[in-house]
Amino acid sequence: MGFPEHLAELRRGRGLTQAALAERIGVRANQLSLYESGKSEPSLGVLRQLAIALSVSCDALVFGGEDRLANNQELQLAFEATVLLEPAEQEAVRQLLEAFLAAHQSHRGGEGPRSRKRPPN
């Protein structure tokens, strides 16, 4: 199965119309139709948005079949979905994550790469 068929299958499997998925990713429905018919290919940015909207990795979206991401695919996809949040919500998620990582590092008795202070926005 090629990318166009896999995209259509994933969309239908999530109960989405072409119009609904197109709206989620910020393209027109006729453009999504072109992707599903194989008459056009999405840009890398659109592929990323499709993967997030369909809750799969880009690898699984493009190549189909088994996803080759690490064991924490659900966590990774959840973090990728934060791009859909408002900036203040994204900042809250970032602060919460940094707090968890700092607590983890303190329990391990060392400083890791995530324990450094982040420059202000």
C-alpha positions as protocol buffer text, in pm:
chain_id: "A"
residue {
  index: 1
  type: MET
  ca { x: 0 y: 0 z: 0 }
}
residue {
  index: 2
  type: GLY
  ca { x: 138 y: 340 z: -97 }
}
residue {
  index: 3
  type: PHE
  ca { x: 122 y: 670 z: 85 }
}
residue {
  index: 4
  type: PRO
  ca { x: -205 y: 789 z: -77 }
}
residue {
  index: 5
  type: GLU
  ca { x: -393 y: 473 z: 19 }
}
residue {
  index: 6
  type: HIS
  ca { x: -241 y: 466 z: 366 }
}
residue {
  index: 7
  type: LEU
  ca { x: -336 y: 828 z: 428 }
}
residue {
  index: 8
  type: ALA
  ca { x: -696 y: 762 z: 324 }
}
residue {
  index: 9
  type: GLU
  ca { x: -711 y: 448 z: 538 }
}
residue {
  index: 10
  type: LEU
  ca { x: -579 y: 629 z: 847 }
}
residue {
  index: 11
  type: ARG
  ca { x: -823 y: 917 z: 794 }
}
residue {
  index: 12
  type: ARG
  ca { x: -1122 y: 685 z: 756 }
}
residue {
  index: 13
  type: GLY
  ca { x: -1005 y: 475 z: 1050 }
}
residue {
  index: 14
  type: ARG
  ca { x: -1028 y: 782 z: 1270 }
}
residue {
  index: 15
  type: GLY
  ca { x: -1375 y: 864 z: 1141 }
}
residue {
  index: 16
  type: LEU
  ca { x: -1267 y: 1184 z: 967 }
}
residue {
  index: 17
  type: THR
  ca { x: -1391 y: 1326 z: 640 }
}
residue {
  index: 18
  type: GLN
  ca { x: -1144 y: 1484 z: 401 }
}
residue {
  index: 19
  type: ALA
  ca { x: -1290 y: 1823 z: 492 }
}
residue {
  index: 20
  type: ALA
  ca { x: -1246 y: 1762 z: 867 }
}
residue {
  index: 21
  type: LEU
  ca { x: -885 y: 1646 z: 834 }
}
residue {
  index: 22
  type: ALA
  ca { x: -804 y: 1928 z: 594 }
}
residue {
  index: 23
  type: GLU
  ca { x: -939 y: 2181 z: 842 }
}
residue {
  index: 24
  type: ARG
  ca { x: -730 y: 2031 z: 1123 }
}
residue {
  index: 25
  type: ILE
  ca { x: -410 y: 2065 z: 925 }
}
residue {
  index: 26
  type: GLY
  ca { x: -484 y: 2397 z: 755 }
}
residue {
  index: 27
  type: VAL
  ca { x: -523 y: 2293 z: 391 }
}
residue {
  index: 28
  type: ARG
  ca { x: -820 y: 2286 z: 158 }
}
residue {
  index: 29
  type: ALA
  ca { x: -1020 y: 1965 z: 121 }
}
residue {
  index: 30
  type: ASN
  ca { x: -942 y: 1949 z: -250 }
}
residue {
  index: 31
  type: GLN
  ca { x: -569 y: 1951 z: -165 }
}
residue {
  index: 32
  type: LEU
  ca { x: -616 y: 1657 z: 71 }
}
residue {
  index: 33
  type: SER
  ca { x: -805 y: 1481 z: -206 }
}
residue {
  index: 34
  type: LEU
  ca { x: -503 y: 1528 z: -433 }
}
residue {
  index: 35
  type: TYR
  ca { x: -278 y: 1371 z: -167 }
}
residue {
  index: 36
  type: GLU
  ca { x: -511 y: 1072 z: -132 }
}
residue {
  index: 37
  type: SER
  ca { x: -534 y: 1025 z: -509 }
}
residue {
  index: 38
  type: GLY
  ca { x: -157 y: 1042 z: -551 }
}
residue {
  index: 39
  type: LYS
  ca { x: -178 y: 1345 z: -781 }
}
residue {
  index: 40
  type: SER
  ca { x: 14 y: 1564 z: -536 }
}
residue {
  index: 41
  type: GLU
  ca { x: 251 y: 1510 z: -245 }
}
residue {
  index: 42
  type: PRO
  ca { x: 244 y: 1709 z: 80 }
}
residue {
  index: 43
  type: SER
  ca { x: 535 y: 1922 z: 196 }
}
residue {
  index: 44
  type: LEU
  ca { x: 730 y: 1813 z: 502 }
}
residue {
  index: 45
  type: GLY
  ca { x: 538 y: 2064 z: 712 }
}
residue {
  index: 46
  type: VAL
  ca { x: 205 y: 1926 z: 597 }
}
residue {
  index: 47
  type: LEU
  ca { x: 328 y: 1568 z: 657 }
}
residue {
  index: 48
  type: ARG
  ca { x: 409 y: 1666 z: 1014 }
}
residue {
  index: 49
  type: GLN
  ca { x: 64 y: 1820 z: 1063 }
}
residue {
  index: 50
  type: LEU
  ca { x: -100 y: 1510 z: 912 }
}
residue {
  index: 51
  type: ALA
  ca { x: 95 y: 1282 z: 1145 }
}
residue {
  index: 52
  type: ILE
  ca { x: -6 y: 1487 z: 1448 }
}
residue {
  index: 53
  type: ALA
  ca { x: -370 y: 1506 z: 1343 }
}
residue {
  index: 54
  type: LEU
  ca { x: -381 y: 1129 z: 1279 }
}
residue {
  index: 55
  type: SER
  ca { x: -177 y: 1042 z: 1593 }
}
residue {
  index: 56
  type: VAL
  ca { x: 92 y: 850 z: 1408 }
}
residue {
  index: 57
  type: SER
  ca { x: 459 y: 912 z: 1345 }
}
residue {
  index: 58
  type: CYS
  ca { x: 568 y: 1060 z: 1013 }
}
residue {
  index: 59
  type: ASP
  ca { x: 747 y: 732 z: 948 }
}
residue {
  index: 60
  type: ALA
  ca { x: 426 y: 532 z: 994 }
}
residue {
  index: 61
  type: LEU
  ca { x: 230 y: 781 z: 786 }
}
residue {
  index: 62
  type: VAL
  ca { x: 469 y: 780 z: 491 }
}
residue {
  index: 63
  type: PHE
  ca { x: 576 y: 417 z: 490 }
}
residue {
  index: 64
  type: GLY
  ca { x: 275 y: 249 z: 649 }
}
residue {
  index: 65
  type: GLY
  ca { x: 296 y: -73 z: 841 }
}
residue {
  index: 66
  type: GLU
  ca { x: 480 y: -94 z: 1166 }
}
residue {
  index: 67
  type: ASP
  ca { x: 594 y: 228 z: 1328 }
}
residue {
  index: 68
  type: ARG
  ca { x: 967 y: 236 z: 1396 }
}
residue {
  index: 69
  type: LEU
  ca { x: 960 y: 495 z: 1674 }
}
residue {
  index: 70
  type: ALA
  ca { x: 1095 y: 422 z: 2018 }
}
residue {
  index: 71
  type: ASN
  ca { x: 880 y: 255 z: 2281 }
}
residue {
  index: 72
  type: ASN
  ca { x: 740 y: 591 z: 2397 }
}
residue {
  index: 73
  type: GLN
  ca { x: 546 y: 668 z: 2080 }
}
residue {
  index: 74
  type: GLU
  ca { x: 232 y: 778 z: 2266 }
}
residue {
  index: 75
  type: LEU
  ca { x: 430 y: 1022 z: 2477 }
}
residue {
  index: 76
  type: GLN
  ca { x: 614 y: 1158 z: 2175 }
}
residue {
  index: 77
  type: LEU
  ca { x: 291 y: 1207 z: 1982 }
}
residue {
  index: 78
  type: ALA
  ca { x: 131 y: 1381 z: 2279 }
}
residue {
  index: 79
  type: PHE
  ca { x: 420 y: 1626 z: 2293 }
}
residue {
  index: 80
  type: GLU
  ca { x: 404 y: 1683 z: 1918 }
}
residue {
  index: 81
  type: ALA
  ca { x: 36 y: 1765 z: 1956 }
}
residue {
  index: 82
  type: THR
  ca { x: 125 y: 2055 z: 2185 }
}
residue {
  index: 83
  type: VAL
  ca { x: 187 y: 2263 z: 1871 }
}
residue {
  index: 84
  type: LEU
  ca { x: -192 y: 2290 z: 1854 }
}
residue {
  index: 85
  type: LEU
  ca { x: -206 y: 2461 z: 2195 }
}
residue {
  index: 86
  type: GLU
  ca { x: -207 y: 2833 z: 2261 }
}
residue {
  index: 87
  type: PRO
  ca { x: 137 y: 2981 z: 2345 }
}
residue {
  index: 88
  type: ALA
  ca { x: 54 y: 3017 z: 2717 }
}
residue {
  index: 89
  type: GLU
  ca { x: -58 y: 2653 z: 2729 }
}
residue {
  index: 90
  type: GLN
  ca { x: 262 y: 2545 z: 2553 }
}
residue {
  index: 91
  type: GLU
  ca { x: 465 y: 2735 z: 2810 }
}
residue {
  index: 92
  type: ALA
  ca { x: 278 y: 2563 z: 3095 }
}
residue {
  index: 93
  type: VAL
  ca { x: 352 y: 2221 z: 2940 }
}
residue {
  index: 94
  type: ARG
  ca { x: 720 y: 2316 z: 2898 }
}
residue {
  index: 95
  type: GLN
  ca { x: 748 y: 2430 z: 3261 }
}
residue {
  index: 96
  type: LEU
  ca { x: 578 y: 2116 z: 3388 }
}
residue {
  index: 97
  type: LEU
  ca { x: 806 y: 1894 z: 3180 }
}
residue {
  index: 98
  type: GLU
  ca { x: 1116 y: 2078 z: 3299 }
}
residue {
  index: 99
  type: ALA
  ca { x: 1001 y: 2038 z: 3661 }
}
residue {
  index: 100
  type: PHE
  ca { x: 957 y: 1662 z: 3614 }
}
residue {
  index: 101
  type: LEU
  ca { x: 1296 y: 1632 z: 3445 }
}
residue {
  index: 102
  type: ALA
  ca { x: 1466 y: 1834 z: 3720 }
}
residue {
  index: 103
  type: ALA
  ca { x: 1307 y: 1613 z: 3987 }
}
residue {
  index: 104
  type: HIS
  ca { x: 1420 y: 1305 z: 3798 }
}
residue {
  index: 105
  type: GLN
  ca { x: 1776 y: 1436 z: 3776 }
}
residue {
  index: 106
  type: SER
  ca { x: 1784 y: 1520 z: 4146 }
}
residue {
  index: 107
  type: HIS
  ca { x: 1671 y: 1166 z: 4231 }
}
residue {
  index: 108
  type: ARG
  ca { x: 1951 y: 1030 z: 4014 }
}
residue {
  index: 109
  type: GLY
  ca { x: 2201 y: 1256 z: 4189 }
}
residue {
  index: 110
  type: GLY
  ca { x: 2329 y: 1435 z: 3885 }
}
residue {
  index: 111
  type: GLU
  ca { x: 2268 y: 1695 z: 3628 }
}
residue {
  index: 112
  type: GLY
  ca { x: 2169 y: 1597 z: 3279 }
}
residue {
  index: 113
  type: PRO
  ca { x: 2140 y: 1795 z: 2960 }
}
residue {
  index: 114
  type: ARG
  ca { x: 1785 y: 1906 z: 3040 }
}
residue {
  index: 115
  type: SER
  ca { x: 1877 y: 2054 z: 3377 }
}
residue {
  index: 116
  type: ARG
  ca { x: 2033 y: 2365 z: 3225 }
}
residue {
  index: 117
  type: LYS
  ca { x: 1838 y: 2687 z: 3239 }
}
residue {
  index: 118
  type: ARG
  ca { x: 1657 y: 2775 z: 2920 }
}
residue {
  index: 119
  type: PRO
  ca { x: 1710 y: 3126 z: 2781 }
}
residue {
  index: 120
  type: PRO
  ca { x: 1410 y: 3355 z: 2815 }
}
residue {
  index: 121
  type: ASN
  ca { x: 1178 y: 3381 z: 2514 }
}
